[in-house]
XYZ file of C-alpha atoms in Angstrom:
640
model
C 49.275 93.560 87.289
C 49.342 91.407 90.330
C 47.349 91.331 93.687
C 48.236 91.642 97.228
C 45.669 90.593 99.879
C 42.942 91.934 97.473
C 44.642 94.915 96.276
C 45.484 95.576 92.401
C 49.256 96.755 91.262
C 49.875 97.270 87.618
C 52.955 97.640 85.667
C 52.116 99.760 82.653
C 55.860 99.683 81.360
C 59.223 99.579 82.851
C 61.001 102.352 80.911
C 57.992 104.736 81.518
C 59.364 106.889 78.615
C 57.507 109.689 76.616
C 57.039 108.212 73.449
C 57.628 112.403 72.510
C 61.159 112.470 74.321
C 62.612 109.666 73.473
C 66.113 109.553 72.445
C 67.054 106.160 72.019
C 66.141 102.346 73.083
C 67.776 98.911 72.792
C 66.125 95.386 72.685
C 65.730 93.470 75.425
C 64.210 90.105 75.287
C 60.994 89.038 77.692
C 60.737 86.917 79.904
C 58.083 84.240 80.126
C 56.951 84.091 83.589
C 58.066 86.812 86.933
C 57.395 84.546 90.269
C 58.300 87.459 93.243
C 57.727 86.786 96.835
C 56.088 89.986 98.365
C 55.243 91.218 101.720
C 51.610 92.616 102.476
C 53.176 96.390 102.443
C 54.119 95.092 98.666
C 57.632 95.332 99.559
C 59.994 91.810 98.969
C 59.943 90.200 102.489
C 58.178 87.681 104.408
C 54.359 87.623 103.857
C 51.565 86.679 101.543
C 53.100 85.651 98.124
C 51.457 85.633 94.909
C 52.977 84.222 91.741
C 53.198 86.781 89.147
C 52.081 85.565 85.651
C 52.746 87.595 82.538
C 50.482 88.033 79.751
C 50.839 84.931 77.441
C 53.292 85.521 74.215
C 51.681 83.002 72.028
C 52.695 85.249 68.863
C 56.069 85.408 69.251
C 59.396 84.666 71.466
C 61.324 87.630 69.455
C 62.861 90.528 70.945
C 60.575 93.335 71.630
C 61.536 96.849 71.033
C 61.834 98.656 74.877
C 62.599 101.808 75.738
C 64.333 101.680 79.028
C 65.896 105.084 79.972
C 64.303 109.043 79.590
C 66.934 111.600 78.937
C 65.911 115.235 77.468
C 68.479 116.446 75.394
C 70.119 119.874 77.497
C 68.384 121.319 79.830
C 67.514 120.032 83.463
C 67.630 116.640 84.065
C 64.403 114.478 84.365
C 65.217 113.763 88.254
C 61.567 113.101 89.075
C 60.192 111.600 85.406
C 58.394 114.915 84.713
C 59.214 114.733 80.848
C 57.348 111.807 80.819
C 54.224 112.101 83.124
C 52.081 113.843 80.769
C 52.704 110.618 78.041
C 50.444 108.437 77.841
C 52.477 104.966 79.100
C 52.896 101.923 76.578
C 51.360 98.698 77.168
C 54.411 96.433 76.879
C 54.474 92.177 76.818
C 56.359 92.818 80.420
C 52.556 93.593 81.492
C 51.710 91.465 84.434
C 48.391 89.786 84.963
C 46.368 88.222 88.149
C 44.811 84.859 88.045
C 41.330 86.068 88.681
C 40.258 88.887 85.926
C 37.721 90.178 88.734
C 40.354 92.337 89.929
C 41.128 93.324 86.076
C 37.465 94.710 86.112
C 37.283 96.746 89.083
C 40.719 98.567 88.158
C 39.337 102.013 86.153
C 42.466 102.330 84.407
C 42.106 99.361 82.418
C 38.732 97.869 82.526
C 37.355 98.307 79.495
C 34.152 96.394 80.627
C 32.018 94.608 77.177
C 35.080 95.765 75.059
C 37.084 93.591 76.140
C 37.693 90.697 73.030
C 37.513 87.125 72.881
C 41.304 86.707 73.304
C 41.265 89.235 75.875
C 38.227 87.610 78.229
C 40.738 83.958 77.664
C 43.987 85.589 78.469
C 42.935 87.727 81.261
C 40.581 84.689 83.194
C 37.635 86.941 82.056
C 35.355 84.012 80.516
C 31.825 84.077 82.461
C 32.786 87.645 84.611
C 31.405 89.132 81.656
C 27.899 88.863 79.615
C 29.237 87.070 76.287
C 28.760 89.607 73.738
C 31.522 91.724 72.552
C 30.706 95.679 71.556
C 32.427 98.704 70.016
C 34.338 101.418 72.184
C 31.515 103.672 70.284
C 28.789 101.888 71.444
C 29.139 101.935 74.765
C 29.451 105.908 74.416
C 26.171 105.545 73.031
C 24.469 103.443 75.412
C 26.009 105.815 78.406
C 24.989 108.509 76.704
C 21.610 107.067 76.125
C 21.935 106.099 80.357
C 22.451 109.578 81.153
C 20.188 111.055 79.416
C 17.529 109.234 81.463
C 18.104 111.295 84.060
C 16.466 114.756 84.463
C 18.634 116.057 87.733
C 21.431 117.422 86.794
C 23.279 116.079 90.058
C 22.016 112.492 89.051
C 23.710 112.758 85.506
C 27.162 114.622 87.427
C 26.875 111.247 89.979
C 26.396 109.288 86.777
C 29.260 110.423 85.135
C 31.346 110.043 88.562
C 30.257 106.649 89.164
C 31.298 105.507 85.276
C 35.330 107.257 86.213
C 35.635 104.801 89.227
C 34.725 102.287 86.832
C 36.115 103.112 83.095
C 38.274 105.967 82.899
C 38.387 105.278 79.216
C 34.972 105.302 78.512
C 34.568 108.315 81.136
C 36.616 110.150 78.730
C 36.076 109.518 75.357
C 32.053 109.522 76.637
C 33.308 113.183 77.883
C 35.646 114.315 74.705
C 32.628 113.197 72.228
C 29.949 115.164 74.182
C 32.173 118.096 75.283
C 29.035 120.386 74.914
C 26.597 118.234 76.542
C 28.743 117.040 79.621
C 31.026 120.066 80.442
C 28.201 121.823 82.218
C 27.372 118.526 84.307
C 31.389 117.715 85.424
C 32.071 121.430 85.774
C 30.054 124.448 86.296
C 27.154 124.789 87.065
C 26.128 121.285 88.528
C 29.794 120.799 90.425
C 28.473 123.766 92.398
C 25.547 121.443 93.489
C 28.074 118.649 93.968
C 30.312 120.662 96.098
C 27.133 121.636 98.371
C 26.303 118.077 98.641
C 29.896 116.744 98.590
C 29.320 115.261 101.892
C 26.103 113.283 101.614
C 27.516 112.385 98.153
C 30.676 111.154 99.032
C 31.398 107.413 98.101
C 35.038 106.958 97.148
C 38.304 109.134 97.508
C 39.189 110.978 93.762
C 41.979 112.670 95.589
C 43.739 113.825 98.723
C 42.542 115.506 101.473
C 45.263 116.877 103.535
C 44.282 118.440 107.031
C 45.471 120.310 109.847
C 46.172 116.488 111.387
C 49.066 115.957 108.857
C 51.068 119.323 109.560
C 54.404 117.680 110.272
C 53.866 114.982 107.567
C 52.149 116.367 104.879
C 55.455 114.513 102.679
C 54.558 111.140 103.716
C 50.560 112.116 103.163
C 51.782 112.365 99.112
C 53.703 109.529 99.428
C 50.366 107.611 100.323
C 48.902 108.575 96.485
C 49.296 105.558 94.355
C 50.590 107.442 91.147
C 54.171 109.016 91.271
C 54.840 111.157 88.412
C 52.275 114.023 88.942
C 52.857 116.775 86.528
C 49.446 119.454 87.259
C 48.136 119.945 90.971
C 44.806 121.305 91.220
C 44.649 122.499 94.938
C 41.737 124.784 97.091
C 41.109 124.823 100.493
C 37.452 125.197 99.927
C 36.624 129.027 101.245
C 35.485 130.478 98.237
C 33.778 127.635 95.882
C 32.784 129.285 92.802
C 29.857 132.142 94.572
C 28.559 129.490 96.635
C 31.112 130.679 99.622
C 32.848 128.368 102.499
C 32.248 125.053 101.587
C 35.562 123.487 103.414
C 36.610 119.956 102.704
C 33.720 119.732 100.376
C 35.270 121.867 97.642
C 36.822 118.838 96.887
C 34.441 118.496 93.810
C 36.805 121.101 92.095
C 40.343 120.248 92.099
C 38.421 116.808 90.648
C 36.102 118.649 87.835
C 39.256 120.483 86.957
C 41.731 117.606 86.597
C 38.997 115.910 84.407
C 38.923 118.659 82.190
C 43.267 118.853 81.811
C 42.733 115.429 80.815
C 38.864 115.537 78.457
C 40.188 119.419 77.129
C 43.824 119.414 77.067
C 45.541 115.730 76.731
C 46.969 115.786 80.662
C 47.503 111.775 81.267
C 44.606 110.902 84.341
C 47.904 109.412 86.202
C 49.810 112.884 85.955
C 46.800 114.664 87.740
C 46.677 114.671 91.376
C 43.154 116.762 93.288
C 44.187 118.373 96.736
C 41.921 119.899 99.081
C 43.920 121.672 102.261
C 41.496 121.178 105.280
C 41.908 124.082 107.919
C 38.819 124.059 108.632
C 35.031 125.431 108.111
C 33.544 128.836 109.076
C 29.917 128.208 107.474
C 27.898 127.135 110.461
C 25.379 124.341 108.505
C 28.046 122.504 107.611
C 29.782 122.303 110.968
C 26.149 121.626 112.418
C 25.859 119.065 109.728
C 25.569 115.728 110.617
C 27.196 114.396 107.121
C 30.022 116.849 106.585
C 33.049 115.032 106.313
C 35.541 117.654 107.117
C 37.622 118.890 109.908
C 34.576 120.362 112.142
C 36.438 123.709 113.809
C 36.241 127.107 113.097
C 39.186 127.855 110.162
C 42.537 128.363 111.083
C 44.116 131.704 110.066
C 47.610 133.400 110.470
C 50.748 131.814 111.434
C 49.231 128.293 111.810
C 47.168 128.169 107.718
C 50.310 129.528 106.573
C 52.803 127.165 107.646
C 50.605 124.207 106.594
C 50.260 125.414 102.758
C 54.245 126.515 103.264
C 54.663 123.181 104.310
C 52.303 121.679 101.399
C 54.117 123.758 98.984
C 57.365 122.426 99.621
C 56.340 118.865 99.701
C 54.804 119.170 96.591
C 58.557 120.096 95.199
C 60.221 117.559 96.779
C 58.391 114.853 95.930
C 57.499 115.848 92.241
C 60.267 118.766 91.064
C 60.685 122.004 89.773
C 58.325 121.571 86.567
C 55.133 120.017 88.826
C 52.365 122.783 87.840
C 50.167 123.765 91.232
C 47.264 125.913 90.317
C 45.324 127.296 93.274
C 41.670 127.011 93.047
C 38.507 128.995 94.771
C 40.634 130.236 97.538
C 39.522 133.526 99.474
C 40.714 136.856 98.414
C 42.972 138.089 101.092
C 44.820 134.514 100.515
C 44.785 133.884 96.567
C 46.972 137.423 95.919
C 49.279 136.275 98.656
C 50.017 132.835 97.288
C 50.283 133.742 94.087
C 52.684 136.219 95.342
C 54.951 134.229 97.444
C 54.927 131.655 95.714
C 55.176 132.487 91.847
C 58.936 132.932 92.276
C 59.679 129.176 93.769
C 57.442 127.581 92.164
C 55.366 126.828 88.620
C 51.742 127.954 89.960
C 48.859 129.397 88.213
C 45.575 130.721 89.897
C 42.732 129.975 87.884
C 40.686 132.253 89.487
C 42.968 135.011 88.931
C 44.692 134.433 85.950
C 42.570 131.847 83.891
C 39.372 134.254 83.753
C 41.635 137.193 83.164
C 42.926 135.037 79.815
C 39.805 134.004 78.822
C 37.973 137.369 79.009
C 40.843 139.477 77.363
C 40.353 136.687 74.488
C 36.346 137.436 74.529
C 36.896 141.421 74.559
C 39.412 141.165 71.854
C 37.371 138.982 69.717
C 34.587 141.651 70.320
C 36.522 144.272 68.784
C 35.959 142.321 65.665
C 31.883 143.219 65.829
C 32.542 146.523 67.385
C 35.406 148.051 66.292
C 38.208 150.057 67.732
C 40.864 148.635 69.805
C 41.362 147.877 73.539
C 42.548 151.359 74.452
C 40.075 153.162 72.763
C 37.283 151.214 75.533
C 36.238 152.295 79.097
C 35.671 149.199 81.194
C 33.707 149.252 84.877
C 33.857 145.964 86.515
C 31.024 145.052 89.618
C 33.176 143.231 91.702
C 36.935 143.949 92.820
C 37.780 140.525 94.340
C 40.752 138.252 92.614
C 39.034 137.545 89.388
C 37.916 141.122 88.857
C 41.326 142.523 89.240
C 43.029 139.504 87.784
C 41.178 140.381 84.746
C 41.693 144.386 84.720
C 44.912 144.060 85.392
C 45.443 141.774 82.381
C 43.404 144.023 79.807
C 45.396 146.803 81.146
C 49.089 145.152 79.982
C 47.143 144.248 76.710
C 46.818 147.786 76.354
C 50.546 148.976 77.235
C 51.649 146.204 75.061
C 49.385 146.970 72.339
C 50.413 151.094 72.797
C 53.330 151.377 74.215
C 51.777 153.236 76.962
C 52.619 152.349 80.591
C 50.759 150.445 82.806
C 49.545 153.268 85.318
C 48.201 155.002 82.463
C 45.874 152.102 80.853
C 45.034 151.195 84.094
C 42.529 154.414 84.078
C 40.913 153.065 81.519
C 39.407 150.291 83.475
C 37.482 151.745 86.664
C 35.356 149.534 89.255
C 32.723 149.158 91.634
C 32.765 146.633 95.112
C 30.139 146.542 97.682
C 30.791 150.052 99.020
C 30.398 151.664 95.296
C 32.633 153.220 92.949
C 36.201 152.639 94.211
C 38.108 156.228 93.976
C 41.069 157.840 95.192
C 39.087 159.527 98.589
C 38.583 155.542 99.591
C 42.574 154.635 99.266
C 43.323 154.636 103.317
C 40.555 152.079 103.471
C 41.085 150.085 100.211
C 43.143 146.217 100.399
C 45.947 146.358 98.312
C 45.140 144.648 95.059
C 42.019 147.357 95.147
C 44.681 150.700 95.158
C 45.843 150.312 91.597
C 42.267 150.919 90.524
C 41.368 153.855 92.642
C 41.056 156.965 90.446
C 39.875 160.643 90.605
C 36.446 160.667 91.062
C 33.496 161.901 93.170
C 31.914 159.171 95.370
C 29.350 157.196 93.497
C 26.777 154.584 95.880
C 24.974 152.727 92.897
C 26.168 150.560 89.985
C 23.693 152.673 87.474
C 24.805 155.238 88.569
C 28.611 154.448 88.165
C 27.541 153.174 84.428
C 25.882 156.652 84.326
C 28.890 158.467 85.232
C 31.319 156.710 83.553
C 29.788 155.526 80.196
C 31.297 152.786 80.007
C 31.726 150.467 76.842
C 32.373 147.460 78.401
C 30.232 146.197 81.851
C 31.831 143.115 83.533
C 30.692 141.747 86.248
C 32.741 139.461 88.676
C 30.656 139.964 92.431
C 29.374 136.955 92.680
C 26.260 138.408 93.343
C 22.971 137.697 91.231
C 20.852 139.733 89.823
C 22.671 143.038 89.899
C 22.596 144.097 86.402
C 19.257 145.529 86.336
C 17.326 146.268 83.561
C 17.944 150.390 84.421
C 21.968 149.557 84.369
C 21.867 147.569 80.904
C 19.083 150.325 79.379
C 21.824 152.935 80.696
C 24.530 150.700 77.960
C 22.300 150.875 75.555
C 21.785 154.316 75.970
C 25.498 155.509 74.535
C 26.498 152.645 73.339
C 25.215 150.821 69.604
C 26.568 147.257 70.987
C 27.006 147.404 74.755
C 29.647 144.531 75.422
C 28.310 142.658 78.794
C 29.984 139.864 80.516
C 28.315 138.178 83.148
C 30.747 136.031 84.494
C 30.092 134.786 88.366
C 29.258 131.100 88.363
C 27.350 129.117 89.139
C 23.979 130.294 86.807
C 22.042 131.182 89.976
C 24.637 133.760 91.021
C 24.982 135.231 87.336
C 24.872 138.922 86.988
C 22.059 138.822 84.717
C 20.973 136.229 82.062
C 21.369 136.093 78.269
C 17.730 136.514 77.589
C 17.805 139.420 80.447
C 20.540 141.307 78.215
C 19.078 141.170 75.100
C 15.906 141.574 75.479
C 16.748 144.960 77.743
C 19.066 145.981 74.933
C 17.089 145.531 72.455
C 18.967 142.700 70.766
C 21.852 144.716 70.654
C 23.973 143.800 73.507
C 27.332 141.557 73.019
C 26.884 138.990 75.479
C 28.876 136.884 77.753
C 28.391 134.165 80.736
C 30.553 132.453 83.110
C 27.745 129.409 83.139
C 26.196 128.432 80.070
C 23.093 129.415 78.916
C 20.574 128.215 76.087
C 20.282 130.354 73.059
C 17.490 133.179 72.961
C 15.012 134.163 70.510
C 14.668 138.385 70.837
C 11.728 139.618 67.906
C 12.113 137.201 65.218
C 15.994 136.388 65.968
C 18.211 134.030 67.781
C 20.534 134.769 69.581
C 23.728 132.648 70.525
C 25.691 133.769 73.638
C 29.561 133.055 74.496
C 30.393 131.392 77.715
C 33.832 132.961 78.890
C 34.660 129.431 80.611
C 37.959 129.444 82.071
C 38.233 125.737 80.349
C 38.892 127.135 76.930
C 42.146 128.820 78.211
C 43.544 126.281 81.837
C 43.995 122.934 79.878
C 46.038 124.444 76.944
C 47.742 126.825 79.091
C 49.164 123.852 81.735
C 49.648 121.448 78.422
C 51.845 124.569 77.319
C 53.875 124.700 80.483
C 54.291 121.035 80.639
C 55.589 120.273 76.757
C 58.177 123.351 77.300
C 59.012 121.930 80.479
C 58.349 125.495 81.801
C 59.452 126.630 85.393
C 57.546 129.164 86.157
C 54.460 131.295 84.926
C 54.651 134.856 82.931
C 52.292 137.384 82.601
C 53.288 137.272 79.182
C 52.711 133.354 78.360
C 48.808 134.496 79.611
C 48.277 137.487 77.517
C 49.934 135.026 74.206
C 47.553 132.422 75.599
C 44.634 134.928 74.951
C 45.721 136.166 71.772
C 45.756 132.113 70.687
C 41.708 131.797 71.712
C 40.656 134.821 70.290
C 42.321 133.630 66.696
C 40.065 130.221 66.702
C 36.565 132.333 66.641
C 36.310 131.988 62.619
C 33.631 134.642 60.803
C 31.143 132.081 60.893
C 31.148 132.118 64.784
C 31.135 136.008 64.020
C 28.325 136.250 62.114
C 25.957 134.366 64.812
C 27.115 136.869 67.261
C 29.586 134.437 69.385
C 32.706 135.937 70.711
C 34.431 132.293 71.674
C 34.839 129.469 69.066
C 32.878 126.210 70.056
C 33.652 123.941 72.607
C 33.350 120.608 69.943
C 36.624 121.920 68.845
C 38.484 122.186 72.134
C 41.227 120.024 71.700
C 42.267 121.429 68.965
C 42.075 124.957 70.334
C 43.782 123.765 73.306
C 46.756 122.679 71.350
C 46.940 125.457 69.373
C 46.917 127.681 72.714
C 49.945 124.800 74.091
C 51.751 125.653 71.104
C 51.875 129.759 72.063
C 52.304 129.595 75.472
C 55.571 126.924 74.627
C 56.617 129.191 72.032
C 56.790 132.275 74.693
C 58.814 129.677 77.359
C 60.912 129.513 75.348
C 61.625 132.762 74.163
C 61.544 134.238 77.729
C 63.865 131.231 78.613
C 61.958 129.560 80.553
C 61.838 126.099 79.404
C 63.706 123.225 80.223
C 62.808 120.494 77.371
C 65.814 121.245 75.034
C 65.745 121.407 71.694
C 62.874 123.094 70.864
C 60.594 121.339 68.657
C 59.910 122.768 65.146
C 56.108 122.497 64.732
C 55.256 122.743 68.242
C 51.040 122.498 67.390
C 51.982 118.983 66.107
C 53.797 118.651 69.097
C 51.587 119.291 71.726
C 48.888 117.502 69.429
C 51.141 114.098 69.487
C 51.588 114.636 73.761
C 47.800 114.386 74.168
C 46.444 111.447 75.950
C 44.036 109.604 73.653
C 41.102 107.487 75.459
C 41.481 104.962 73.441
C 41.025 101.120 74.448
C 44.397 99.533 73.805
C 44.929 95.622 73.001
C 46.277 93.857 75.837
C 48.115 90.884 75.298
């Protein structure tokens, strides 16, 4: 680590090697002191010089062990250091060290704050920065625990928990990975909602970039400007659909951010390898563009020719700066542009759409754990959805090739099993002329129908999803009309955040009797229903995205496959154990999500590289252990 004019470099290691890939290494001795003259720009020149002073080797002058080149064995070649981004770097005696420790605390990535030990606060000019005791990694989980607890807004504890990753990403982490349960709901749904709606007055630090209509033209020298360079998983949105909140523009930056936290917290992704984007083009909700603290690009949004050649050009910037194997998942982008993307782009490029295909994965893993308190199989269901829009269809269209695959049947056929209803009722054949296209597949032979209870009526359905975004609109008439022909009426309520839910847990159970199978998109506290208590299952798209990209990344996968999200599914629905069954719950618990997520890595790998789509040759044996080893561990590390 050295410092410029104030600002902080650090060398983690100069092989950057995954310790996973590695296929050989030679010693090299170290060196006892690096003097460098550097420019301001931190490029040799004329300028400012510092003297760069490595950590003191009092232990030993021997040769150290270095790994100094990454080759994967066949397959492509590691051009941009993809193999490696998702490893976790090693701290090496070539680590370089400032002068003044101030600058060691104020860098997130390796302050470790009253961790740090007595030879540490000596080596690293730390003595009288710092209080003088010395505690545990553990017990400073338990005194920000005990910090944020304090706090009774939810937006307070999600500001909280913001404030402590600008200042300790280790402790952010490990305080996140030991309170998964506690903490997802206040980094992710529902309180990121609030965030994103406040993102403006909020706003204290870039967490990632924010590329505008001002950098068409240069949108490749924009990434250039982000300090890390091996980005493996892009989570990108332009802000026009945040969760059911609607246009929020530049301020949907909360969720490419609460997303990359959880790829890191759920599913191992190195914090270096992640890299937030929000695409600015603009803002068509009028109180933000009258709103004094907004902070993005204050014009009506661009459509057409012009949004499309910025994310065109995005897209393609993203490849040439980071390669083939860089995952970009699309995020909370608008209907009539998420299908397109995902379209044009799922042939050049590794992308996933959360939205789209990450609810599909995780509901098809709910229904088919359902079947297990049920009975039957998928085919032998009727499913009506309330809500056609990209997760909707994303998900019918994946229960529909769990069906064919399951039967043998073809797709057209399953797919009139599934029927649904958008804002202008039941969607049948006499609406086709005047349907969008991702709507026609699910357009069958029916009279017109106005009302959802009436629909459920109709079509006696076993299975009620709802995806609208719209609150309140299972009544108690449509869930009495479940309960009616159905002895366990399987509900998911999935639109996000809880104020836009379809109904609530307590709402279903108590209108069904206590006999409903319930599901949420946001979480909600358990219910008590004559005597019993009742536990429901949140189908959060964070059981299936973190495994799933960790999957793609260990295979070295280059692009996405229905099938990798149907095995992906398949993988969830195996963790919910009879004990989880016997309480009612459909989806294993989240205090076991890293484990779940490597066991869902391990699947989606597996199908890469049986549809021969992965590039990290040979494949390994045991590729659970595998993924398990590639997981980034927040962990404090000795520094020398």
């Amino acid at each position: 680590m050295f410092s410029l004019n104030g600002t902080t470099f650090t060398s983690n290691s100069l092989s950057g090697v995954s310790r996973c890939l590695t296929q050989s290494s030679r010693r090299v001795s170290a060196p006892m002191v690096v003097v460098a003259a550097v420019s301001s720009n931190g490029k040799p020149g004329d300028g400012s010089v510092s003297v760069l002073v490595e950590n003191a080797l009092t232990e030993s002058a021997a040769p150290v062990e270095m790994e100094v080149n990454s080759t994967v064995t066949g397959g492509v070649q590691d051009v941009y250091g993809e193999d490696s981004a998702t490893e976790d770097q090693s701290i090496t005696p070539w680590t370089l060290s400032v002068a003044s420790g101030f600058s060691l605390l104020r860098n997130p990535h390796y302050n470790k704050g009253l961790a740090f030990s007595e030879r540490e606060r000596d080596t690293h000019y730390l003595r009288g920065l710092l209080p003088p005791v010395v505690i545990s990694h553990d017990l400073q989980v338990k005194k920000m625990m005990n910090s944020i607890r304090k706090y009774d807004v939810p937006l307070q504890r999600y500001m909280a928990m913001m404030d402590l990753q600008e200042m300790n990403e280790r402790l952010f982490y490990k305080l996140l990975i030991d309170n998964v349960e506690e903490l997802l709901p206040i980094v992710y749904t529902p309180t990121v909602g609030q965030a994103c709606q406040k993102y403006g007055s909020i706003f204290r630090r870039p967490q990632g970039l924010f590329i505008s209509l001002k950098e068409k033209g240069k949108i490749h020298e924009v990434l250039k400007n982000w300090p890390e360079k091996k980005i493996q998983v892009i989570v990108v949105t332009d802000g026009e659909r945040i969760l059911g909140l609607g246009d929020l523009g530049c301020q949907g930056m909360g969720i490419p951010v609460g997303k990359l936290s959880l790829y890191t917290a759920l599913g191992g992704i190195r914090p270096s390898a992640c890299l937030p984007v929000t695409i600015d083009v603009g803002t068509n909700n009028e109180n933000l563009l009258n709103d004094e603290f907004y902070i993005g690009l204050r014009q009506r949004r661009a459509t057409g020719q012009e949004y499309a050649e910025l994310l065109d050009e995005f897209m393609y910037a993203v490849k040439q700066n980071y390669g083939e194997k860089v995952l970009i998942q699309f995020e909370d982008f608008a209907n009539h542009n998420a299908f397109d993307l995902l379209a044009k782009y799922g042939t050049s490029h590794l992308v996933f759409n959360d939205d789209i295909q990450g609810t599909a994965s995780v509901v098809l893993a709910g229904l088919m754990a359902a079947l297990n308190l049920v009975g039957g199989t998928l085919s032998e269901h009727t499913f009506l959805f309330l809500g056609a829009g990209e997760a909707g269809t994303g998900i019918a269209e994946l229960i529909a090739l769990e069906m064919s695959k399951q039967t043998g049947i073809p797709l057209e056929e399953t797919r009139k099993k599934i029927w649904m209803v958008d804002s202008k009722g039941l969607i049948v054949k006499s609406r086709m002329e005047m349907l969008q296209h991702f709507k026609r597949p699910w357009a069958h032979d029916h009279e017109p129908v106005q009302e959802l209870v009436n629909a459920v009526k109709s079509i006696k359905p076993t299975v009620l999803i709802g995806s609208s975004g719209a609150g309140k609109t299972f009544t108690k008439e449509v869930v009495q009309a479940m309960a009616t022909f159905n002895e366990k009426p399987i509900i998911f309520a999935l639109s996000n955040p809880t104020s836009q839910s379809e109904c609530t847990a307590e709402e279903a159970y108590s209108w069904s009797k206590g006999r409903a199978i319930f599901a949420s998109g946001s979480p909600f506290a358990p219910v008590e229903y004559n005597g019993k208590v009742y536990a429901s299952g949140q189908a959060n798209n964070a059981y299936i995205f973190p495994g799933f990209g960790l999957g793609l990344i260990i295979s070295g996968a280059i692009r996405v496959h229905d099938d990798m999200l149907l095995v992906a599914s398949e993988a969830l629905a195996e963790q919910v154990s009879q004990e989880n069954f016997e309480k009612g719950l459909i989806y294993p618990p989240f205090s076991n999500i890293r484990k779940i997520s490597a066991h869902i890595a391990a699947k989606v790998a597996a199908k890469a590289y049986e549809l021969g789509l992965a590039t990290r040759l040979p494949q390994p044996k045991d590729l659970v252990a595998y993924a398990e080893s590639c997981m980034y561990s927040p962990a404090y590390r000795s520094y020398r």
